[in-house]
Every structure is written in C-alpha cells, then in structure tokens.
Amino acid sequence: MTRILFAGGRVFDGTGSDPFDADVVVEDGRIAAIGTGLDADEVVDCAGTTLLPGLFDCHVHVTVSDISLIKLFQKPFSYQFYEAARNLRSTLELGITTVRDAGGADLGIKKAQADGLISGPRLEISIGIISQTGGHGDDWMPSGHCVPLTLPHPGRPSTVVDGPDEMRKAARELLRAGADVLKVCTTGGVLSPGDDPRHTQFTPAELDVLVAEAAMQGKAVMAHAQGTEGIKNAVRAGIRSIEHGIYLDDEAIELMLAHGTWLVPTLIAPIAVIRAARAGAALTDEMIRKAEDVAEVHASSIRRAVEAGVKIAMGTDSGVGPHGTNLEELPLMQAAGMSPGEVLAASTSSAAELLGFGESLGRLEPGFRADLVVVSGDAYDLAALPGRIREVWQDGVRVVAPGSQK
C-alpha cells in the first residue's frame, strides 16, 4: 500500500504535550513513523499546519436533529436515518472521527458507517436511554401523549423500566440489539417534561443490576447524571462515566476520583437549549426555565472537577444543539480551567481511553490507526478551530479534502 508522508507541519500527539516539529508517515492505515528525514510514495504538504489525532465526541445523538416538539410530530419515522447520515458527515468535517451515540443510533446506522455506505465518524452505540417511569427518558406529556425524541422499533427496544427485573431485561435486550455501552438516567433532566435535574432516579439496587449485566458482557455503563445524589449513586454502582455532572459537590468529586470515574461535561448542551428557544423552537416553559437555571451552576461544577483532577472526556450532546457545531464545546472546557493542550487531550487520547480505544486511537504514535486532522495555523486557538480544519483522514484514507466542507 502507498506510504503517505505528512511533511513540514507540527504534531500534537494527543498526550497533552505541546506541538512539536515533525513529519508523519502513514502506511496500511496505520501510523508507521514520526520524525525527520522520512520517505514515502506520496507527500501531503503540511507547512503552516498542525497535525492532530482524529477527535472524539463522547456524547452525541445522531438521529436527533431538532428538539422542537411540534417538528417531532411532523417527520416520517424513517426520516431520522437520512438525517443521521447528514449529521454524521457534518461531524466528520470537524475532524471528529469517532463518536459515542448516547441514545438513538441503532446497529444499522453503526454498520452502514463501518461498511462505507455512509460517511462519518465510527460509532459506539447505546441504542436506547434506560429510564424509570416518569424519568428523564419517559416522554409522557400531561396531555397523556408521548413525544419521544426516538421511537422504539425492532432495533431499538423500549427502555422505560421499573425494578431490578425490568432493568435486567432491558439491559439484555439492548445488548442483544448491539449496544456497545448501556446508558441510564440516574437523575432528571432539562428536556424531559415532568422531572427536575436535581432529583434522583433509580435505586442503587436497580443500578447494581444494570452494571452487573453490562459487566458480564464486557460492557460499561454511562449515566445521564445531573443531580448530586444521582451522580453519587452512579459512581458507587461502578458506572464508568458521568454525563453532564451539573450539580457536583465535594463528596461527588471525591467519589469520582476514588473510583476513577470519567466526566463528560457537555457544557454546550444547556446553552443550545436556550439558543433553540430564542430561535423559536417549540419547547415548554418548564424546559426553558430548567436550561436557564442549570447553565451557570454547570460551568461552576465542571471548573471544580477540573481543579480536583477528575478525568475529563469531550462530549457535546449534539442533537440537542446542531450537529456540525460540536467544537463549540472546546472553548467552554478551556473557560472551565483546562489548558488548550488538556482540552485537546480530552478530545483525543482521554476520550479514546474512555471508549476503550486507548491502544489504537487518540494519539499520533507508530502502530496506531491513522486518524489525522490537518489544522491550518495554531491548533491551540480553540475558538477558531472549526474554521481551520483543512483535511481529515480516517484509517489512512482522506475523507475530508481541502474545500470539501460545507
């Protein structure tokens, strides 16, 4: 296979160390060498650019494109799958070559990307969001109607459950359907009609069953967890990552440090809800109020977690906000106290470790899969990064070329 030399640029290797001058050689879809005086069959001129590992987004919803309640009623069922293809492409054009879908994408979407039918980041999928009756994933409205962001279908089982036995069955059905990770709501949330982000959902006994079922199949659990006690319940149960983490206190942070629990902040999510409401999205007054209430405390909690040394991985909740704007999360992470190098590491090597790709993706290192992003200028200028993505390579194949971004 052709040896490709990325020549004349700087390299951010994913570890958090500052970029350095070096060339990179790719062969057979892997990084073959990093250094100087290297040779190859084909040369990519990288003068004036920085090479990054392919980026990760650890919390997306690729089948969700609009949170307006009225629009949810108006789309034919299958429309979501065509939107997913578009959303994945928009995400790839940002240099994000791997995502974890936090509810919505089924095995068909994952396989379509893996088989090359659609262009986008590779996927880890959770398929459905496990919720108790009246919980964050229960889309029952006061009218008696349900307005779900994602409808159940044969590849996406229903996931509203109560009690350990129903929890066990839901876990097994999701794993049978191809879930790479199981997602559970241990607290209320912003976009659910009748609960409070601070309130706890599911008992420790129910969570213990879920974690045990996942572990027996070599899988992890991620938790939508915004309220303090629900975060603590998730950590004590052995859940691998806390998604959002809005109301962290000192004990929650100490528990996360003791258990090695990851935090995926999604700082952009409540901001996206507020923006959508201001743009005219049909949301309830309660949803808008909750988004406004949590935005400031969210940023404060993440800042304290960063200061304490909690492990952070990048995630956006895209779908709540527009796909293709994922990199807006990065300056918010920097504002929460992370250095630009730490933000990029959280978006590459740390995210890869969380998702189980730590030995093959997330770093520019010989033997690793050749996911590379060519960025014009200074990659540490995080606010300007979306407009500086020049090329994207996935497993040694150029999937986004100069000028091809929309």
mmCIF file with all atom_site columns, N, CA and C in Angstrom, residues 68-90:
data_model
loop_
_atom_site.group_PDB
_atom_site.id
_atom_site.type_symbol
_atom_site.label_atom_id
_atom_site.label_alt_id
_atom_site.label_comp_id
_atom_site.label_asym_id
_atom_site.label_entity_id
_atom_site.label_seq_id
_atom_site.pdbx_PDB_ins_code
_atom_site.Cartn_x
_atom_site.Cartn_y
_atom_site.Cartn_z
_atom_site.occupancy
_atom_site.B_iso_or_equiv
_atom_site.pdbx_formal_charge
_atom_site.auth_seq_id
_atom_site.auth_comp_id
_atom_site.auth_asym_id
_atom_site.auth_atom_id
_atom_site.pdbx_PDB_model_num
ATOM 1  N N  . SER A 1 68 ? -37.514 20.744 18.756 1.00 0.00 ? 68 SER A N  1
ATOM 2  C CA . SER A 1 68 ? -38.831 21.375 18.762 1.00 0.00 ? 68 SER A CA 1
ATOM 3  C C  . SER A 1 68 ? -39.914 20.298 18.814 1.00 0.00 ? 68 SER A C  1
ATOM 4  N N  . LEU A 1 69 ? -40.802 20.394 19.798 1.00 0.00 ? 69 LEU A N  1
ATOM 5  C CA . LEU A 1 69 ? -41.815 19.348 19.989 1.00 0.00 ? 69 LEU A CA 1
ATOM 6  C C  . LEU A 1 69 ? -42.738 19.226 18.790 1.00 0.00 ? 69 LEU A C  1
ATOM 7  N N  . ILE A 1 70 ? -43.097 20.338 18.179 1.00 0.00 ? 70 ILE A N  1
ATOM 8  C CA . ILE A 1 70 ? -44.008 20.286 17.028 1.00 0.00 ? 70 ILE A CA 1
ATOM 9  C C  . ILE A 1 70 ? -43.351 19.570 15.855 1.00 0.00 ? 70 ILE A C  1
ATOM 10 N N  . LYS A 1 71 ? -42.099 19.877 15.595 1.00 0.00 ? 71 LYS A N  1
ATOM 11 C CA . LYS A 1 71 ? -41.425 19.250 14.455 1.00 0.00 ? 71 LYS A CA 1
ATOM 12 C C  . LYS A 1 71 ? -41.268 17.746 14.644 1.00 0.00 ? 71 LYS A C  1
ATOM 13 N N  . LEU A 1 72 ? -41.157 17.308 15.901 1.00 0.00 ? 72 LEU A N  1
ATOM 14 C CA . LEU A 1 72 ? -41.057 15.870 16.139 1.00 0.00 ? 72 LEU A CA 1
ATOM 15 C C  . LEU A 1 72 ? -42.290 15.128 15.625 1.00 0.00 ? 72 LEU A C  1
ATOM 16 N N  . PHE A 1 73 ? -43.442 15.757 15.700 1.00 0.00 ? 73 PHE A N  1
ATOM 17 C CA . PHE A 1 73 ? -44.679 15.138 15.227 1.00 0.00 ? 73 PHE A CA 1
ATOM 18 C C  . PHE A 1 73 ? -44.748 15.055 13.703 1.00 0.00 ? 73 PHE A C  1
ATOM 19 N N  . GLN A 1 74 ? -44.006 15.900 13.018 1.00 0.00 ? 74 GLN A N  1
ATOM 20 C CA . GLN A 1 74 ? -44.217 16.098 11.588 1.00 0.00 ? 74 GLN A CA 1
ATOM 21 C C  . GLN A 1 74 ? -43.309 15.264 10.692 1.00 0.00 ? 74 GLN A C  1
ATOM 22 N N  . LYS A 1 75 ? -42.298 14.607 11.276 1.00 0.00 ? 75 LYS A N  1
ATOM 23 C CA . LYS A 1 75 ? -41.337 13.876 10.452 1.00 0.00 ? 75 LYS A CA 1
ATOM 24 C C  . LYS A 1 75 ? -41.729 12.403 10.335 1.00 0.00 ? 75 LYS A C  1
ATOM 25 N N  . PRO A 1 76 ? -41.744 11.855 9.132  1.00 0.00 ? 76 PRO A N  1
ATOM 26 C CA . PRO A 1 76 ? -41.963 10.415 8.983  1.00 0.00 ? 76 PRO A CA 1
ATOM 27 C C  . PRO A 1 76 ? -40.898 9.624  9.745  1.00 0.00 ? 76 PRO A C  1
ATOM 28 N N  . PHE A 1 77 ? -41.268 8.436  10.170 1.00 0.00 ? 77 PHE A N  1
ATOM 29 C CA . PHE A 1 77 ? -40.390 7.653  11.036 1.00 0.00 ? 77 PHE A CA 1
ATOM 30 C C  . PHE A 1 77 ? -39.002 7.463  10.439 1.00 0.00 ? 77 PHE A C  1
ATOM 31 N N  . SER A 1 78 ? -38.923 7.112  9.157  1.00 0.00 ? 78 SER A N  1
ATOM 32 C CA . SER A 1 78 ? -37.632 6.776  8.563  1.00 0.00 ? 78 SER A CA 1
ATOM 33 C C  . SER A 1 78 ? -36.767 7.991  8.266  1.00 0.00 ? 78 SER A C  1
ATOM 34 N N  . TYR A 1 79 ? -37.317 9.187  8.363  1.00 0.00 ? 79 TYR A N  1
ATOM 35 C CA . TYR A 1 79 ? -36.574 10.397 8.043  1.00 0.00 ? 79 TYR A CA 1
ATOM 36 C C  . TYR A 1 79 ? -35.339 10.549 8.920  1.00 0.00 ? 79 TYR A C  1
ATOM 37 N N  . GLN A 1 80 ? -35.436 10.070 10.159 1.00 0.00 ? 80 GLN A N  1
ATOM 38 C CA . GLN A 1 80 ? -34.333 10.201 11.110 1.00 0.00 ? 80 GLN A CA 1
ATOM 39 C C  . GLN A 1 80 ? -33.048 9.542  10.606 1.00 0.00 ? 80 GLN A C  1
ATOM 40 N N  . PHE A 1 81 ? -33.169 8.474  9.837  1.00 0.00 ? 81 PHE A N  1
ATOM 41 C CA . PHE A 1 81 ? -31.982 7.751  9.385  1.00 0.00 ? 81 PHE A CA 1
ATOM 42 C C  . PHE A 1 81 ? -31.241 8.528  8.300  1.00 0.00 ? 81 PHE A C  1
ATOM 43 N N  . TYR A 1 82 ? -31.984 9.250  7.473  1.00 0.00 ? 82 TYR A N  1
ATOM 44 C CA . TYR A 1 82 ? -31.345 10.106 6.467  1.00 0.00 ? 82 TYR A CA 1
ATOM 45 C C  . TYR A 1 82 ? -30.725 11.328 7.138  1.00 0.00 ? 82 TYR A C  1
ATOM 46 N N  . GLU A 1 83 ? -31.405 11.837 8.146  1.00 0.00 ? 83 GLU A N  1
ATOM 47 C CA . GLU A 1 83 ? -30.806 12.928 8.918  1.00 0.00 ? 83 GLU A CA 1
ATOM 48 C C  . GLU A 1 83 ? -29.528 12.467 9.619  1.00 0.00 ? 83 GLU A C  1
ATOM 49 N N  . ALA A 1 84 ? -29.538 11.251 10.103 1.00 0.00 ? 84 ALA A N  1
ATOM 50 C CA . ALA A 1 84 ? -28.347 10.724 10.776 1.00 0.00 ? 84 ALA A CA 1
ATOM 51 C C  . ALA A 1 84 ? -27.151 10.709 9.831  1.00 0.00 ? 84 ALA A C  1
ATOM 52 N N  . ALA A 1 85 ? -27.362 10.322 8.581  1.00 0.00 ? 85 ALA A N  1
ATOM 53 C CA . ALA A 1 85 ? -26.273 10.312 7.607  1.00 0.00 ? 85 ALA A CA 1
ATOM 54 C C  . ALA A 1 85 ? -25.717 11.713 7.411  1.00 0.00 ? 85 ALA A C  1
ATOM 55 N N  . ARG A 1 86 ? -26.612 12.688 7.294  1.00 0.00 ? 86 ARG A N  1
ATOM 56 C CA . ARG A 1 86 ? -26.161 14.074 7.161  1.00 0.00 ? 86 ARG A CA 1
ATOM 57 C C  . ARG A 1 86 ? -25.428 14.533 8.420  1.00 0.00 ? 86 ARG A C  1
ATOM 58 N N  . ASN A 1 87 ? -25.954 14.201 9.582  1.00 0.00 ? 87 ASN A N  1
ATOM 59 C CA . ASN A 1 87 ? -25.353 14.641 10.840 1.00 0.00 ? 87 ASN A CA 1
ATOM 60 C C  . ASN A 1 87 ? -23.965 14.045 11.037 1.00 0.00 ? 87 ASN A C  1
ATOM 61 N N  . LEU A 1 88 ? -23.814 12.785 10.662 1.00 0.00 ? 88 LEU A N  1
ATOM 62 C CA . LEU A 1 88 ? -22.507 12.148 10.772 1.00 0.00 ? 88 LEU A CA 1
ATOM 63 C C  . LEU A 1 88 ? -21.496 12.811 9.855  1.00 0.00 ? 88 LEU A C  1
ATOM 64 N N  . ARG A 1 89 ? -21.915 13.142 8.640  1.00 0.00 ? 89 ARG A N  1
ATOM 65 C CA . ARG A 1 89 ? -20.999 13.814 7.721  1.00 0.00 ? 89 ARG A CA 1
ATOM 66 C C  . ARG A 1 89 ? -20.588 15.182 8.261  1.00 0.00 ? 89 ARG A C  1
ATOM 67 N N  . SER A 1 90 ? -21.550 15.930 8.792  1.00 0.00 ? 90 SER A N  1
ATOM 68 C CA . SER A 1 90 ? -21.239 17.251 9.350  1.00 0.00 ? 90 SER A CA 1
ATOM 69 C C  . SER A 1 90 ? -20.248 17.136 10.503 1.00 0.00 ? 90 SER A C  1
#
